[in-house]
């Protein structure tokens, strides 16, 4: 895993490549390289985290043997050995310099053109320059697992793995995109392709874009068959197809010349990957998890992940490395905000960083994560909630919408989680379908968000989400909501923070559930085998029944987060510092009286604004860190 920079411009230009690479050096502390074309119309840079082929033959930017193509590549290609064998079969013996996946890519393009890139199965972003045609090709994997930012300014187009790399280029302008701030308050992230800046965006996944002298001259989607569906005719057929493809996916993603380890929450997704990895003869010594205090668990009503994680570690015969969570984690924000530049404020990002940092200190460079299972196999509670609400007759739905008035804001002990979800369900029951769907994805209403701004941006937060949902109206509701989550919860949030925070610690995170062959299998599983009755991820649970303990498979679902309800409901110095009324008034962005009321209601227990306050806190730390006012 690495970091890349690429610039397409008019000839005879000069750019500070080394400064850009220094800004993203955490992504690749093992090596650094640059390339400038003869006419200086293309600039490439690369920082390397050595995973496969640790030798100098893996150095980038890398040329093919003919010298026509040069590539800067970030990621891992899991089918590179298969592609290598196919190239040797079709084109005779190839004199390989080393055994890296990058070399397979550049030699494949040298023989088959950029269409070869459509054969890749992996997580990647790449820039490839054709010295003969003087064209720069850019490609990001079709699921958006790896990042690639872009801005077109000053007669050139600039690409980089992280925003911070582009921000060091003096001539590039940047201004706040207030619409993004509003969206972050609603979702805890900024939906792709946008960023917190007007001038910067993210490259569309799966589309090979071609630039010449700073101008886009062609673009083509390279992965149309990824979404092909061949529905399974029976439950047994679907389960067997999933089991065999999942096993191959995990096996493929264990390939590395460095130590590999696991995120292990004790949930179904991470436990399934852990079992498959260990029983696939991988040399995995340990796994990593976060633990909460009893007091935080009681207040925040998190399920006891640690108990299940320990059970799985014992079951698999591996060591469990436990990182205890405490309130001081929030004090890390001023330092971590440097890596949270995308506009995400989900506290799970802090988890990911601390686990990755601990693993890196133990010599681990690669971690396997369970990301993607919820969005492709029906794991979120909102799928069940919407299915249930659609099945309730109108009179009963109206009655349910009034239940909230009879419920307390807080309840003692474990009942509070049930109470909180029932209150939320009641609130949504009274909404029209489109507003209800938006409510299942957002942490604040459009009116709440507008009231927070001194001068509200001209945006209806969530309108783009609803328009996308409307485009799926011919699908079953579970399929429609999962498709929505592919763009929102998965690509714009979960994969985003997983990459940035693990790479901040110099760790590559792989996501076996998003193996391309497995994606095709999961897309072919009918919705009624993903959510069956009241059981989410039904087909995954049935597939893992022969291998995992029953209580791990059928435990209550828990999010991968921190107990911020507990932490933010106490008197917190960060809230005082960053959400101070005088500070906000001087800044002129947010209404200090509305923010003050949110804090009072949170501290008194009158209402739960924890996630909205968390986002406001992150935004203020970001604004302070980047001196943007």
PDB file of C-alpha atoms in Angstrom, residues 430-628:
ATOM      1  CA  UNK A 430     -44.954   9.295  11.148  1.00  0.00           C
ATOM      2  CA  UNK A 431     -42.859  10.471   8.206  1.00  0.00           C
ATOM      3  CA  UNK A 432     -43.591  10.156   4.462  1.00  0.00           C
ATOM      4  CA  UNK A 433     -41.540   7.399   2.815  1.00  0.00           C
ATOM      5  CA  UNK A 434     -38.861   9.674   1.315  1.00  0.00           C
ATOM      6  CA  UNK A 435     -38.333  11.565   4.583  1.00  0.00           C
ATOM      7  CA  UNK A 436     -38.333   8.286   6.466  1.00  0.00           C
ATOM      8  CA  UNK A 437     -35.569   6.852   4.295  1.00  0.00           C
ATOM      9  CA  UNK A 438     -33.484   9.984   4.790  1.00  0.00           C
ATOM     10  CA  UNK A 439     -34.072   9.743   8.543  1.00  0.00           C
ATOM     11  CA  UNK A 440     -32.597   6.247   8.579  1.00  0.00           C
ATOM     12  CA  UNK A 441     -29.325   7.552   7.161  1.00  0.00           C
ATOM     13  CA  UNK A 442     -28.934  10.873   8.948  1.00  0.00           C
ATOM     14  CA  UNK A 443     -28.178  12.048  12.485  1.00  0.00           C
ATOM     15  CA  UNK A 444     -29.961  15.405  12.204  1.00  0.00           C
ATOM     16  CA  UNK A 445     -32.986  16.739  10.358  1.00  0.00           C
ATOM     17  CA  UNK A 446     -32.623  19.304   7.545  1.00  0.00           C
ATOM     18  CA  UNK A 447     -34.231  21.920   9.804  1.00  0.00           C
ATOM     19  CA  UNK A 448     -31.794  21.202  12.651  1.00  0.00           C
ATOM     20  CA  UNK A 449     -28.888  21.589  10.255  1.00  0.00           C
ATOM     21  CA  UNK A 450     -30.182  24.865   8.797  1.00  0.00           C
ATOM     22  CA  UNK A 451     -30.696  26.306  12.281  1.00  0.00           C
ATOM     23  CA  UNK A 452     -27.068  25.606  13.168  1.00  0.00           C
ATOM     24  CA  UNK A 453     -25.711  27.997  10.530  1.00  0.00           C
ATOM     25  CA  UNK A 454     -25.619  31.769  10.848  1.00  0.00           C
ATOM     26  CA  UNK A 455     -26.147  31.901   7.076  1.00  0.00           C
ATOM     27  CA  UNK A 456     -27.468  28.459   5.989  1.00  0.00           C
ATOM     28  CA  UNK A 457     -26.019  27.114   2.728  1.00  0.00           C
ATOM     29  CA  UNK A 458     -28.463  26.723  -0.130  1.00  0.00           C
ATOM     30  CA  UNK A 459     -28.728  22.945   0.081  1.00  0.00           C
ATOM     31  CA  UNK A 460     -31.373  20.399   0.996  1.00  0.00           C
ATOM     32  CA  UNK A 461     -29.237  17.918   2.913  1.00  0.00           C
ATOM     33  CA  UNK A 462     -30.040  14.410   1.762  1.00  0.00           C
ATOM     34  CA  UNK A 463     -31.788  15.400  -1.462  1.00  0.00           C
ATOM     35  CA  UNK A 464     -29.112  13.657  -3.537  1.00  0.00           C
ATOM     36  CA  UNK A 465     -29.514  10.527  -1.395  1.00  0.00           C
ATOM     37  CA  UNK A 466     -33.268  10.486  -1.945  1.00  0.00           C
ATOM     38  CA  UNK A 467     -32.882  11.051  -5.689  1.00  0.00           C
ATOM     39  CA  UNK A 468     -30.509   8.083  -5.825  1.00  0.00           C
ATOM     40  CA  UNK A 469     -32.985   6.022  -3.810  1.00  0.00           C
ATOM     41  CA  UNK A 470     -35.769   6.964  -6.246  1.00  0.00           C
ATOM     42  CA  UNK A 471     -33.647   5.636  -9.121  1.00  0.00           C
ATOM     43  CA  UNK A 472     -33.817   2.186  -7.459  1.00  0.00           C
ATOM     44  CA  UNK A 473     -37.606   2.188  -7.071  1.00  0.00           C
ATOM     45  CA  UNK A 474     -37.998  -0.918  -9.274  1.00  0.00           C
ATOM     46  CA  UNK A 475     -35.906  -3.000  -6.847  1.00  0.00           C
ATOM     47  CA  UNK A 476     -36.947  -4.776  -3.684  1.00  0.00           C
ATOM     48  CA  UNK A 477     -36.555  -2.458  -0.711  1.00  0.00           C
ATOM     49  CA  UNK A 478     -33.579  -4.340   0.771  1.00  0.00           C
ATOM     50  CA  UNK A 479     -31.735  -4.282  -2.565  1.00  0.00           C
ATOM     51  CA  UNK A 480     -32.561  -0.590  -3.029  1.00  0.00           C
ATOM     52  CA  UNK A 481     -31.274   0.367   0.415  1.00  0.00           C
ATOM     53  CA  UNK A 482     -28.122  -1.729   0.032  1.00  0.00           C
ATOM     54  CA  UNK A 483     -27.405  -0.047  -3.309  1.00  0.00           C
ATOM     55  CA  UNK A 484     -27.815   3.291  -1.554  1.00  0.00           C
ATOM     56  CA  UNK A 485     -25.369   2.164   1.115  1.00  0.00           C
ATOM     57  CA  UNK A 486     -22.754   1.194  -1.479  1.00  0.00           C
ATOM     58  CA  UNK A 487     -22.324   4.893  -2.288  1.00  0.00           C
ATOM     59  CA  UNK A 488     -23.028   6.369   1.130  1.00  0.00           C
ATOM     60  CA  UNK A 489     -22.219   4.301   4.235  1.00  0.00           C
ATOM     61  CA  UNK A 490     -19.643   2.086   2.508  1.00  0.00           C
ATOM     62  CA  UNK A 491     -17.685   4.196   0.027  1.00  0.00           C
ATOM     63  CA  UNK A 492     -18.118   7.663   1.533  1.00  0.00           C
ATOM     64  CA  UNK A 493     -17.631   6.645   5.175  1.00  0.00           C
ATOM     65  CA  UNK A 494     -16.498   3.158   6.146  1.00  0.00           C
ATOM     66  CA  UNK A 495     -13.913   2.559   3.434  1.00  0.00           C
ATOM     67  CA  UNK A 496     -12.817   6.173   3.674  1.00  0.00           C
ATOM     68  CA  UNK A 497     -11.944   6.220   7.373  1.00  0.00           C
ATOM     69  CA  UNK A 498     -10.555   2.685   7.223  1.00  0.00           C
ATOM     70  CA  UNK A 499      -8.011   3.688   4.584  1.00  0.00           C
ATOM     71  CA  UNK A 500      -7.014   7.060   6.040  1.00  0.00           C
ATOM     72  CA  UNK A 501      -6.678   5.974   9.650  1.00  0.00           C
ATOM     73  CA  UNK A 502      -4.898   2.669   9.029  1.00  0.00           C
ATOM     74  CA  UNK A 503      -2.529   4.327   6.563  1.00  0.00           C
ATOM     75  CA  UNK A 504      -1.880   7.074   9.123  1.00  0.00           C
ATOM     76  CA  UNK A 505      -0.243   4.296  11.147  1.00  0.00           C
ATOM     77  CA  UNK A 506       1.506   2.764   8.117  1.00  0.00           C
ATOM     78  CA  UNK A 507      -0.809  -0.264   7.928  1.00  0.00           C
ATOM     79  CA  UNK A 508      -2.597  -1.656   4.883  1.00  0.00           C
ATOM     80  CA  UNK A 509      -6.178  -2.760   5.548  1.00  0.00           C
ATOM     81  CA  UNK A 510      -7.698  -5.355   3.220  1.00  0.00           C
ATOM     82  CA  UNK A 511     -11.415  -6.054   2.872  1.00  0.00           C
ATOM     83  CA  UNK A 512     -12.103  -9.664   1.747  1.00  0.00           C
ATOM     84  CA  UNK A 513     -15.881  -9.159   1.566  1.00  0.00           C
ATOM     85  CA  UNK A 514     -15.236  -6.762  -1.332  1.00  0.00           C
ATOM     86  CA  UNK A 515     -13.279  -9.218  -3.460  1.00  0.00           C
ATOM     87  CA  UNK A 516     -14.668  -8.781  -6.978  1.00  0.00           C
ATOM     88  CA  UNK A 517     -15.575 -12.454  -7.441  1.00  0.00           C
ATOM     89  CA  UNK A 518     -17.393 -12.395  -4.099  1.00  0.00           C
ATOM     90  CA  UNK A 519     -19.218  -9.201  -5.092  1.00  0.00           C
ATOM     91  CA  UNK A 520     -20.648 -11.018  -8.107  1.00  0.00           C
ATOM     92  CA  UNK A 521     -21.800 -13.888  -5.888  1.00  0.00           C
ATOM     93  CA  UNK A 522     -23.370 -11.566  -3.305  1.00  0.00           C
ATOM     94  CA  UNK A 523     -25.121  -9.570  -6.028  1.00  0.00           C
ATOM     95  CA  UNK A 524     -26.652 -12.836  -7.286  1.00  0.00           C
ATOM     96  CA  UNK A 525     -28.093 -13.804  -3.888  1.00  0.00           C
ATOM     97  CA  UNK A 526     -31.798 -12.843  -3.723  1.00  0.00           C
ATOM     98  CA  UNK A 527     -32.782 -10.165  -1.217  1.00  0.00           C
ATOM     99  CA  UNK A 528     -34.966 -12.638   0.688  1.00  0.00           C
ATOM    100  CA  UNK A 529     -31.842 -14.659   1.525  1.00  0.00           C
ATOM    101  CA  UNK A 530     -30.024 -11.582   2.805  1.00  0.00           C
ATOM    102  CA  UNK A 531     -32.835 -10.401   5.044  1.00  0.00           C
ATOM    103  CA  UNK A 532     -35.127 -13.307   5.844  1.00  0.00           C
ATOM    104  CA  UNK A 533     -37.940 -12.564   8.244  1.00  0.00           C
ATOM    105  CA  UNK A 534     -36.307 -10.706  11.141  1.00  0.00           C
ATOM    106  CA  UNK A 535     -32.823 -12.089  10.390  1.00  0.00           C
ATOM    107  CA  UNK A 536     -30.314  -9.840   8.661  1.00  0.00           C
ATOM    108  CA  UNK A 537     -27.286 -11.331   6.851  1.00  0.00           C
ATOM    109  CA  UNK A 538     -29.193 -14.607   6.775  1.00  0.00           C
ATOM    110  CA  UNK A 539     -27.095 -16.280   4.066  1.00  0.00           C
ATOM    111  CA  UNK A 540     -23.832 -15.361   5.811  1.00  0.00           C
ATOM    112  CA  UNK A 541     -25.104 -16.762   9.091  1.00  0.00           C
ATOM    113  CA  UNK A 542     -26.172 -20.019   7.477  1.00  0.00           C
ATOM    114  CA  UNK A 543     -22.852 -20.244   5.596  1.00  0.00           C
ATOM    115  CA  UNK A 544     -20.888 -19.888   8.830  1.00  0.00           C
ATOM    116  CA  UNK A 545     -23.004 -22.240  10.997  1.00  0.00           C
ATOM    117  CA  UNK A 546     -20.674 -25.220  10.380  1.00  0.00           C
ATOM    118  CA  UNK A 547     -17.644 -23.210  11.471  1.00  0.00           C
ATOM    119  CA  UNK A 548     -18.425 -20.586  14.129  1.00  0.00           C
ATOM    120  CA  UNK A 549     -19.978 -20.814  17.608  1.00  0.00           C
ATOM    121  CA  UNK A 550     -23.744 -20.304  17.477  1.00  0.00           C
ATOM    122  CA  UNK A 551     -23.672 -17.448  20.007  1.00  0.00           C
ATOM    123  CA  UNK A 552     -21.165 -15.516  17.876  1.00  0.00           C
ATOM    124  CA  UNK A 553     -23.270 -15.908  14.729  1.00  0.00           C
ATOM    125  CA  UNK A 554     -26.564 -14.948  16.352  1.00  0.00           C
ATOM    126  CA  UNK A 555     -25.385 -12.332  18.859  1.00  0.00           C
ATOM    127  CA  UNK A 556     -26.923  -8.840  18.842  1.00  0.00           C
ATOM    128  CA  UNK A 557     -25.461  -6.558  16.213  1.00  0.00           C
ATOM    129  CA  UNK A 558     -23.073  -3.911  17.519  1.00  0.00           C
ATOM    130  CA  UNK A 559     -21.504  -0.975  15.763  1.00  0.00           C
ATOM    131  CA  UNK A 560     -17.743  -0.475  15.523  1.00  0.00           C
ATOM    132  CA  UNK A 561     -17.617   2.726  17.518  1.00  0.00           C
ATOM    133  CA  UNK A 562     -16.780   4.420  20.786  1.00  0.00           C
ATOM    134  CA  UNK A 563     -19.085   5.240  23.735  1.00  0.00           C
ATOM    135  CA  UNK A 564     -19.352   8.912  22.873  1.00  0.00           C
ATOM    136  CA  UNK A 565     -22.853   9.133  24.346  1.00  0.00           C
ATOM    137  CA  UNK A 566     -21.188   8.438  27.646  1.00  0.00           C
ATOM    138  CA  UNK A 567     -18.158  10.660  27.049  1.00  0.00           C
ATOM    139  CA  UNK A 568     -20.030  13.682  25.631  1.00  0.00           C
ATOM    140  CA  UNK A 569     -22.703  13.549  28.325  1.00  0.00           C
ATOM    141  CA  UNK A 570     -20.046  14.475  30.861  1.00  0.00           C
ATOM    142  CA  UNK A 571     -18.376  17.822  31.281  1.00  0.00           C
ATOM    143  CA  UNK A 572     -15.768  17.738  28.548  1.00  0.00           C
ATOM    144  CA  UNK A 573     -12.891  20.161  28.064  1.00  0.00           C
ATOM    145  CA  UNK A 574     -12.938  19.767  24.285  1.00  0.00           C
ATOM    146  CA  UNK A 575     -16.557  20.908  24.055  1.00  0.00           C
ATOM    147  CA  UNK A 576     -15.727  23.912  26.215  1.00  0.00           C
ATOM    148  CA  UNK A 577     -12.705  24.789  24.107  1.00  0.00           C
ATOM    149  CA  UNK A 578     -13.995  24.257  20.589  1.00  0.00           C
ATOM    150  CA  UNK A 579     -17.720  24.974  20.980  1.00  0.00           C
ATOM    151  CA  UNK A 580     -17.302  28.043  23.163  1.00  0.00           C
ATOM    152  CA  UNK A 581     -19.915  30.691  22.396  1.00  0.00           C
ATOM    153  CA  UNK A 582     -17.448  33.562  21.965  1.00  0.00           C
ATOM    154  CA  UNK A 583     -15.308  31.495  19.630  1.00  0.00           C
ATOM    155  CA  UNK A 584     -18.304  30.550  17.483  1.00  0.00           C
ATOM    156  CA  UNK A 585     -19.579  34.130  17.407  1.00  0.00           C
ATOM    157  CA  UNK A 586     -16.207  35.439  16.256  1.00  0.00           C
ATOM    158  CA  UNK A 587     -15.985  32.705  13.632  1.00  0.00           C
ATOM    159  CA  UNK A 588     -19.398  33.611  12.254  1.00  0.00           C
ATOM    160  CA  UNK A 589     -20.215  30.186  10.804  1.00  0.00           C
ATOM    161  CA  UNK A 590     -22.442  28.536  13.416  1.00  0.00           C
ATOM    162  CA  UNK A 591     -25.145  29.992  15.657  1.00  0.00           C
ATOM    163  CA  UNK A 592     -23.641  29.941  19.155  1.00  0.00           C
ATOM    164  CA  UNK A 593     -27.058  29.968  20.862  1.00  0.00           C
ATOM    165  CA  UNK A 594     -28.255  26.862  18.991  1.00  0.00           C
ATOM    166  CA  UNK A 595     -25.001  25.035  19.750  1.00  0.00           C
ATOM    167  CA  UNK A 596     -25.202  26.025  23.413  1.00  0.00           C
ATOM    168  CA  UNK A 597     -28.731  24.618  23.611  1.00  0.00           C
ATOM    169  CA  UNK A 598     -27.575  21.315  22.111  1.00  0.00           C
ATOM    170  CA  UNK A 599     -24.857  21.024  24.768  1.00  0.00           C
ATOM    171  CA  UNK A 600     -27.268  21.836  27.602  1.00  0.00           C
ATOM    172  CA  UNK A 601     -29.741  19.191  26.426  1.00  0.00           C
ATOM    173  CA  UNK A 602     -26.949  16.636  26.075  1.00  0.00           C
ATOM    174  CA  UNK A 603     -25.534  17.296  29.535  1.00  0.00           C
ATOM    175  CA  UNK A 604     -28.960  17.251  31.214  1.00  0.00           C
ATOM    176  CA  UNK A 605     -30.040  14.062  29.456  1.00  0.00           C
ATOM    177  CA  UNK A 606     -33.078  15.835  27.983  1.00  0.00           C
ATOM    178  CA  UNK A 607     -32.058  14.804  24.448  1.00  0.00           C
ATOM    179  CA  UNK A 608     -29.333  12.782  22.764  1.00  0.00           C
ATOM    180  CA  UNK A 609     -27.286  14.966  20.388  1.00  0.00           C
ATOM    181  CA  UNK A 610     -24.044  13.031  20.832  1.00  0.00           C
ATOM    182  CA  UNK A 611     -23.320  12.348  17.149  1.00  0.00           C
ATOM    183  CA  UNK A 612     -24.282  15.863  16.069  1.00  0.00           C
ATOM    184  CA  UNK A 613     -22.018  17.320  18.758  1.00  0.00           C
ATOM    185  CA  UNK A 614     -19.241  14.956  17.750  1.00  0.00           C
ATOM    186  CA  UNK A 615     -19.428  16.297  14.188  1.00  0.00           C
ATOM    187  CA  UNK A 616     -19.480  19.920  15.349  1.00  0.00           C
ATOM    188  CA  UNK A 617     -16.432  19.184  17.493  1.00  0.00           C
ATOM    189  CA  UNK A 618     -14.545  17.555  14.616  1.00  0.00           C
ATOM    190  CA  UNK A 619     -15.420  20.421  12.288  1.00  0.00           C
ATOM    191  CA  UNK A 620     -14.148  22.996  14.762  1.00  0.00           C
ATOM    192  CA  UNK A 621     -10.909  21.094  15.327  1.00  0.00           C
ATOM    193  CA  UNK A 622     -10.468  20.884  11.552  1.00  0.00           C
ATOM    194  CA  UNK A 623     -11.136  24.588  11.063  1.00  0.00           C
ATOM    195  CA  UNK A 624      -8.700  25.422  13.839  1.00  0.00           C
ATOM    196  CA  UNK A 625      -6.031  23.072  12.532  1.00  0.00           C
ATOM    197  CA  UNK A 626      -6.181  24.428   8.994  1.00  0.00           C
ATOM    198  CA  UNK A 627      -6.620  28.057  10.076  1.00  0.00           C
ATOM    199  CA  UNK A 628      -9.757  28.336   7.966  1.00  0.00           C
TER     200      UNK A 628
END
